[in-house]
Amino acid sequence: MKSKSSKRALASIALSFEAFVVFFATLTAFGLKA
């Protein structure tokens, strides 16, 4: 049970990090375009 909840927390952190990276990449792309 403990490892399952920690796995879920890790997945949540990874998802947030991925979303942030995508957002940052989009922002950089727009910055380079402008």
PDB file of N, CA, C, O and CB in Angstrom:
ATOM      1  N   MET A   1       0.837  -1.198   0.000  1.00  0.00           N
ATOM      2  CA  MET A   1       0.000   0.000   0.000  1.00  0.00           C
ATOM      3  C   MET A   1       0.881   1.261   0.000  1.00  0.00           C
ATOM      4  O   MET A   1       0.609   2.231  -0.708  1.00  0.00           O
ATOM      5  CB  MET A   1      -0.952  -0.001   1.231  1.00  0.00           C
ATOM      6  N   LYS A   2       1.947   1.216   0.818  1.00  0.00           N
ATOM      7  CA  LYS A   2       2.822   2.390   0.926  1.00  0.00           C
ATOM      8  C   LYS A   2       3.524   2.657  -0.412  1.00  0.00           C
ATOM      9  O   LYS A   2       3.603   3.798  -0.867  1.00  0.00           O
ATOM     10  CB  LYS A   2       3.871   2.187   2.055  1.00  0.00           C
ATOM     11  N   SER A   3       4.032   1.583  -1.032  1.00  0.00           N
ATOM     12  CA  SER A   3       4.743   1.765  -2.292  1.00  0.00           C
ATOM     13  C   SER A   3       3.784   2.219  -3.395  1.00  0.00           C
ATOM     14  O   SER A   3       4.172   2.935  -4.318  1.00  0.00           O
ATOM     15  CB  SER A   3       5.450   0.462  -2.702  1.00  0.00           C
ATOM     16  N   LYS A   4       2.526   1.788  -3.281  1.00  0.00           N
ATOM     17  CA  LYS A   4       1.541   2.166  -4.295  1.00  0.00           C
ATOM     18  C   LYS A   4       1.259   3.668  -4.226  1.00  0.00           C
ATOM     19  O   LYS A   4       1.183   4.340  -5.254  1.00  0.00           O
ATOM     20  CB  LYS A   4       0.231   1.362  -4.109  1.00  0.00           C
ATOM     21  N   SER A   5       1.106   4.190  -3.002  1.00  0.00           N
ATOM     22  CA  SER A   5       0.808   5.616  -2.839  1.00  0.00           C
ATOM     23  C   SER A   5       2.022   6.455  -3.241  1.00  0.00           C
ATOM     24  O   SER A   5       1.878   7.527  -3.830  1.00  0.00           O
ATOM     25  CB  SER A   5       0.396   5.926  -1.374  1.00  0.00           C
ATOM     26  N   SER A   6       3.216   5.958  -2.917  1.00  0.00           N
ATOM     27  CA  SER A   6       4.436   6.698  -3.274  1.00  0.00           C
ATOM     28  C   SER A   6       4.608   6.693  -4.791  1.00  0.00           C
ATOM     29  O   SER A   6       5.084   7.665  -5.378  1.00  0.00           O
ATOM     30  CB  SER A   6       5.692   6.078  -2.579  1.00  0.00           C
ATOM     31  N   LYS A   7       4.210   5.575  -5.420  1.00  0.00           N
ATOM     32  CA  LYS A   7       4.297   5.484  -6.876  1.00  0.00           C
ATOM     33  C   LYS A   7       3.351   6.498  -7.510  1.00  0.00           C
ATOM     34  O   LYS A   7       3.670   7.118  -8.524  1.00  0.00           O
ATOM     35  CB  LYS A   7       3.964   4.048  -7.363  1.00  0.00           C
ATOM     36  N   ARG A   8       2.183   6.655  -6.895  1.00  0.00           N
ATOM     37  CA  ARG A   8       1.189   7.586  -7.414  1.00  0.00           C
ATOM     38  C   ARG A   8       1.700   9.023  -7.268  1.00  0.00           C
ATOM     39  O   ARG A   8       1.509   9.853  -8.157  1.00  0.00           O
ATOM     40  CB  ARG A   8      -0.166   7.408  -6.677  1.00  0.00           C
ATOM     41  N   ALA A   9       2.348   9.301  -6.142  1.00  0.00           N
ATOM     42  CA  ALA A   9       2.888  10.644  -5.905  1.00  0.00           C
ATOM     43  C   ALA A   9       4.001  10.931  -6.911  1.00  0.00           C
ATOM     44  O   ALA A   9       4.098  12.040  -7.437  1.00  0.00           O
ATOM     45  CB  ALA A   9       3.420  10.781  -4.446  1.00  0.00           C
ATOM     46  N   LEU A  10       4.836   9.932  -7.174  1.00  0.00           N
ATOM     47  CA  LEU A  10       5.928  10.093  -8.127  1.00  0.00           C
ATOM     48  C   LEU A  10       5.376  10.367  -9.527  1.00  0.00           C
ATOM     49  O   LEU A  10       5.905  11.207 -10.255  1.00  0.00           O
ATOM     50  CB  LEU A  10       6.824   8.839  -8.139  1.00  0.00           C
ATOM     51  N   ALA A  11       4.311   9.654  -9.897  1.00  0.00           N
ATOM     52  CA  ALA A  11       3.692   9.854 -11.207  1.00  0.00           C
ATOM     53  C   ALA A  11       3.105  11.258 -11.308  1.00  0.00           C
ATOM     54  O   ALA A  11       3.175  11.896 -12.359  1.00  0.00           O
ATOM     55  CB  ALA A  11       2.596   8.797 -11.457  1.00  0.00           C
ATOM     56  N   SER A  12       2.526  11.732 -10.206  1.00  0.00           N
ATOM     57  CA  SER A  12       1.937  13.073 -10.192  1.00  0.00           C
ATOM     58  C   SER A  12       3.015  14.131 -10.376  1.00  0.00           C
ATOM     59  O   SER A  12       2.832  15.096 -11.118  1.00  0.00           O
ATOM     60  CB  SER A  12       1.172  13.317  -8.877  1.00  0.00           C
ATOM     61  N   ILE A  13       4.146  13.940  -9.692  1.00  0.00           N
ATOM     62  CA  ILE A  13       5.259  14.891  -9.807  1.00  0.00           C
ATOM     63  C   ILE A  13       5.816  14.865 -11.229  1.00  0.00           C
ATOM     64  O   ILE A  13       6.109  15.913 -11.805  1.00  0.00           O
ATOM     65  CB  ILE A  13       6.380  14.562  -8.777  1.00  0.00           C
ATOM     66  N   ALA A  14       5.960  13.673 -11.788  1.00  0.00           N
ATOM     67  CA  ALA A  14       6.497  13.537 -13.143  1.00  0.00           C
ATOM     68  C   ALA A  14       5.568  14.218 -14.146  1.00  0.00           C
ATOM     69  O   ALA A  14       6.026  14.850 -15.097  1.00  0.00           O
ATOM     70  CB  ALA A  14       6.687  12.044 -13.511  1.00  0.00           C
ATOM     71  N   LEU A  15       4.257  14.084 -13.925  1.00  0.00           N
ATOM     72  CA  LEU A  15       3.272  14.680 -14.828  1.00  0.00           C
ATOM     73  C   LEU A  15       3.361  16.201 -14.770  1.00  0.00           C
ATOM     74  O   LEU A  15       3.335  16.872 -15.802  1.00  0.00           O
ATOM     75  CB  LEU A  15       1.845  14.210 -14.469  1.00  0.00           C
ATOM     76  N   SER A  16       3.464  16.737 -13.560  1.00  0.00           N
ATOM     77  CA  SER A  16       3.558  18.197 -13.399  1.00  0.00           C
ATOM     78  C   SER A  16       4.844  18.709 -14.039  1.00  0.00           C
ATOM     79  O   SER A  16       4.845  19.755 -14.688  1.00  0.00           O
ATOM     80  CB  SER A  16       3.507  18.594 -11.896  1.00  0.00           C
ATOM     81  N   PHE A  17       5.938  17.972 -13.856  1.00  0.00           N
ATOM     82  CA  PHE A  17       7.227  18.375 -14.420  1.00  0.00           C
ATOM     83  C   PHE A  17       7.165  18.363 -15.943  1.00  0.00           C
ATOM     84  O   PHE A  17       7.696  19.256 -16.604  1.00  0.00           O
ATOM     85  CB  PHE A  17       8.354  17.445 -13.922  1.00  0.00           C
ATOM     86  N   GLU A  18       6.506  17.331 -16.497  1.00  0.00           N
ATOM     87  CA  GLU A  18       6.379  17.222 -17.946  1.00  0.00           C
ATOM     88  C   GLU A  18       5.568  18.387 -18.498  1.00  0.00           C
ATOM     89  O   GLU A  18       5.914  18.969 -19.526  1.00  0.00           O
ATOM     90  CB  GLU A  18       5.728  15.886 -18.334  1.00  0.00           C
ATOM     91  N   ALA A  19       4.470  18.723 -17.793  1.00  0.00           N
ATOM     92  CA  ALA A  19       3.619  19.833 -18.227  1.00  0.00           C
ATOM     93  C   ALA A  19       4.406  21.140 -18.201  1.00  0.00           C
ATOM     94  O   ALA A  19       4.265  21.972 -19.097  1.00  0.00           O
ATOM     95  CB  ALA A  19       2.361  19.943 -17.331  1.00  0.00           C
ATOM     96  N   PHE A  20       5.234  21.318 -17.172  1.00  0.00           N
ATOM     97  CA  PHE A  20       6.042  22.534 -17.041  1.00  0.00           C
ATOM     98  C   PHE A  20       7.067  22.617 -18.169  1.00  0.00           C
ATOM     99  O   PHE A  20       7.294  23.689 -18.731  1.00  0.00           O
ATOM    100  CB  PHE A  20       6.752  22.569 -15.671  1.00  0.00           C
ATOM    101  N   VAL A  21       7.684  21.480 -18.496  1.00  0.00           N
ATOM    102  CA  VAL A  21       8.685  21.448 -19.567  1.00  0.00           C
ATOM    103  C   VAL A  21       8.041  21.804 -20.905  1.00  0.00           C
ATOM    104  O   VAL A  21       8.603  22.569 -21.689  1.00  0.00           O
ATOM    105  CB  VAL A  21       9.355  20.053 -19.648  1.00  0.00           C
ATOM    106  N   VAL A  22       6.850  21.241 -21.160  1.00  0.00           N
ATOM    107  CA  VAL A  22       6.142  21.522 -22.414  1.00  0.00           C
ATOM    108  C   VAL A  22       5.787  22.999 -22.489  1.00  0.00           C
ATOM    109  O   VAL A  22       5.931  23.625 -23.538  1.00  0.00           O
ATOM    110  CB  VAL A  22       4.864  20.655 -22.536  1.00  0.00           C
ATOM    111  N   PHE A  23       5.320  23.555 -21.372  1.00  0.00           N
ATOM    112  CA  PHE A  23       4.946  24.972 -21.318  1.00  0.00           C
ATOM    113  C   PHE A  23       6.173  25.848 -21.565  1.00  0.00           C
ATOM    114  O   PHE A  23       6.107  26.829 -22.307  1.00  0.00           O
ATOM    115  CB  PHE A  23       4.301  25.318 -19.949  1.00  0.00           C
ATOM    116  N   PHE A  24       7.281  25.489 -20.943  1.00  0.00           N
ATOM    117  CA  PHE A  24       8.518  26.265 -21.091  1.00  0.00           C
ATOM    118  C   PHE A  24       9.034  26.183 -22.530  1.00  0.00           C
ATOM    119  O   PHE A  24       9.510  27.177 -23.080  1.00  0.00           O
ATOM    120  CB  PHE A  24       9.600  25.756 -20.104  1.00  0.00           C
ATOM    121  N   ALA A  25       8.938  25.000 -23.134  1.00  0.00           N
ATOM    122  CA  ALA A  25       9.396  24.816 -24.516  1.00  0.00           C
ATOM    123  C   ALA A  25       8.548  25.656 -25.468  1.00  0.00           C
ATOM    124  O   ALA A  25       9.070  26.257 -26.407  1.00  0.00           O
ATOM    125  CB  ALA A  25       9.338  23.320 -24.920  1.00  0.00           C
ATOM    126  N   THR A  26       7.229  25.695 -25.222  1.00  0.00           N
ATOM    127  CA  THR A  26       6.332  26.494 -26.058  1.00  0.00           C
ATOM    128  C   THR A  26       6.657  27.971 -25.911  1.00  0.00           C
ATOM    129  O   THR A  26       6.672  28.718 -26.890  1.00  0.00           O
ATOM    130  CB  THR A  26       4.858  26.231 -25.689  1.00  0.00           C
ATOM    131  N   LEU A  27       6.917  28.382 -24.677  1.00  0.00           N
ATOM    132  CA  LEU A  27       7.245  29.785 -24.404  1.00  0.00           C
ATOM    133  C   LEU A  27       8.545  30.163 -25.122  1.00  0.00           C
ATOM    134  O   LEU A  27       8.647  31.243 -25.704  1.00  0.00           O
ATOM    135  CB  LEU A  27       7.375  30.033 -22.870  1.00  0.00           C
ATOM    136  N   THR A  28       9.525  29.276 -25.077  1.00  0.00           N
ATOM    137  CA  THR A  28      10.810  29.531 -25.731  1.00  0.00           C
ATOM    138  C   THR A  28      10.629  29.601 -27.247  1.00  0.00           C
ATOM    139  O   THR A  28      11.221  30.452 -27.911  1.00  0.00           O
ATOM    140  CB  THR A  28      11.836  28.433 -25.363  1.00  0.00           C
ATOM    141  N   ALA A  29       9.804  28.700 -27.789  1.00  0.00           N
ATOM    142  CA  ALA A  29       9.566  28.683 -29.234  1.00  0.00           C
ATOM    143  C   ALA A  29       8.932  29.997 -29.677  1.00  0.00           C
ATOM    144  O   ALA A  29       9.320  30.563 -30.698  1.00  0.00           O
ATOM    145  CB  ALA A  29       8.663  27.492 -29.627  1.00  0.00           C
ATOM    146  N   PHE A  30       7.958  30.481 -28.912  1.00  0.00           N
ATOM    147  CA  PHE A  30       7.307  31.745 -29.243  1.00  0.00           C
ATOM    148  C   PHE A  30       8.297  32.896 -29.119  1.00  0.00           C
ATOM    149  O   PHE A  30       8.265  33.838 -29.911  1.00  0.00           O
ATOM    150  CB  PHE A  30       6.089  31.985 -28.332  1.00  0.00           C
ATOM    151  N   GLY A  31       9.171  32.817 -28.129  1.00  0.00           N
ATOM    152  CA  GLY A  31      10.161  33.872 -27.918  1.00  0.00           C
ATOM    153  C   GLY A  31      11.143  33.928 -29.085  1.00  0.00           C
ATOM    154  O   GLY A  31      11.536  35.010 -29.520  1.00  0.00           O
ATOM    155  N   LEU A  32      11.537  32.755 -29.591  1.00  0.00           N
ATOM    156  CA  LEU A  32      12.478  32.715 -30.704  1.00  0.00           C
ATOM    157  C   LEU A  32      11.804  33.193 -31.988  1.00  0.00           C
ATOM    158  O   LEU A  32      12.438  33.814 -32.841  1.00  0.00           O
ATOM    159  CB  LEU A  32      13.037  31.293 -30.889  1.00  0.00           C
ATOM    160  N   LYS A  33      10.508  32.896 -32.116  1.00  0.00           N
ATOM    161  CA  LYS A  33       9.754  33.321 -33.300  1.00  0.00           C
ATOM    162  C   LYS A  33       9.650  34.839 -33.333  1.00  0.00           C
ATOM    163  O   LYS A  33       9.819  35.464 -34.379  1.00  0.00           O
ATOM    164  CB  LYS A  33       8.343  32.684 -33.314  1.00  0.00           C
ATOM    165  N   ALA A  34       9.363  35.431 -32.154  1.00  0.00           N
ATOM    166  CA  ALA A  34       9.193  36.886 -32.076  1.00  0.00           C
ATOM    167  C   ALA A  34      10.574  37.546 -32.041  1.00  0.00           C
ATOM    168  O   ALA A  34      10.671  38.771 -31.976  1.00  0.00           O
ATOM    169  CB  ALA A  34       8.349  37.290 -30.815  1.00  0.00           C
TER     170      ALA A  34
END
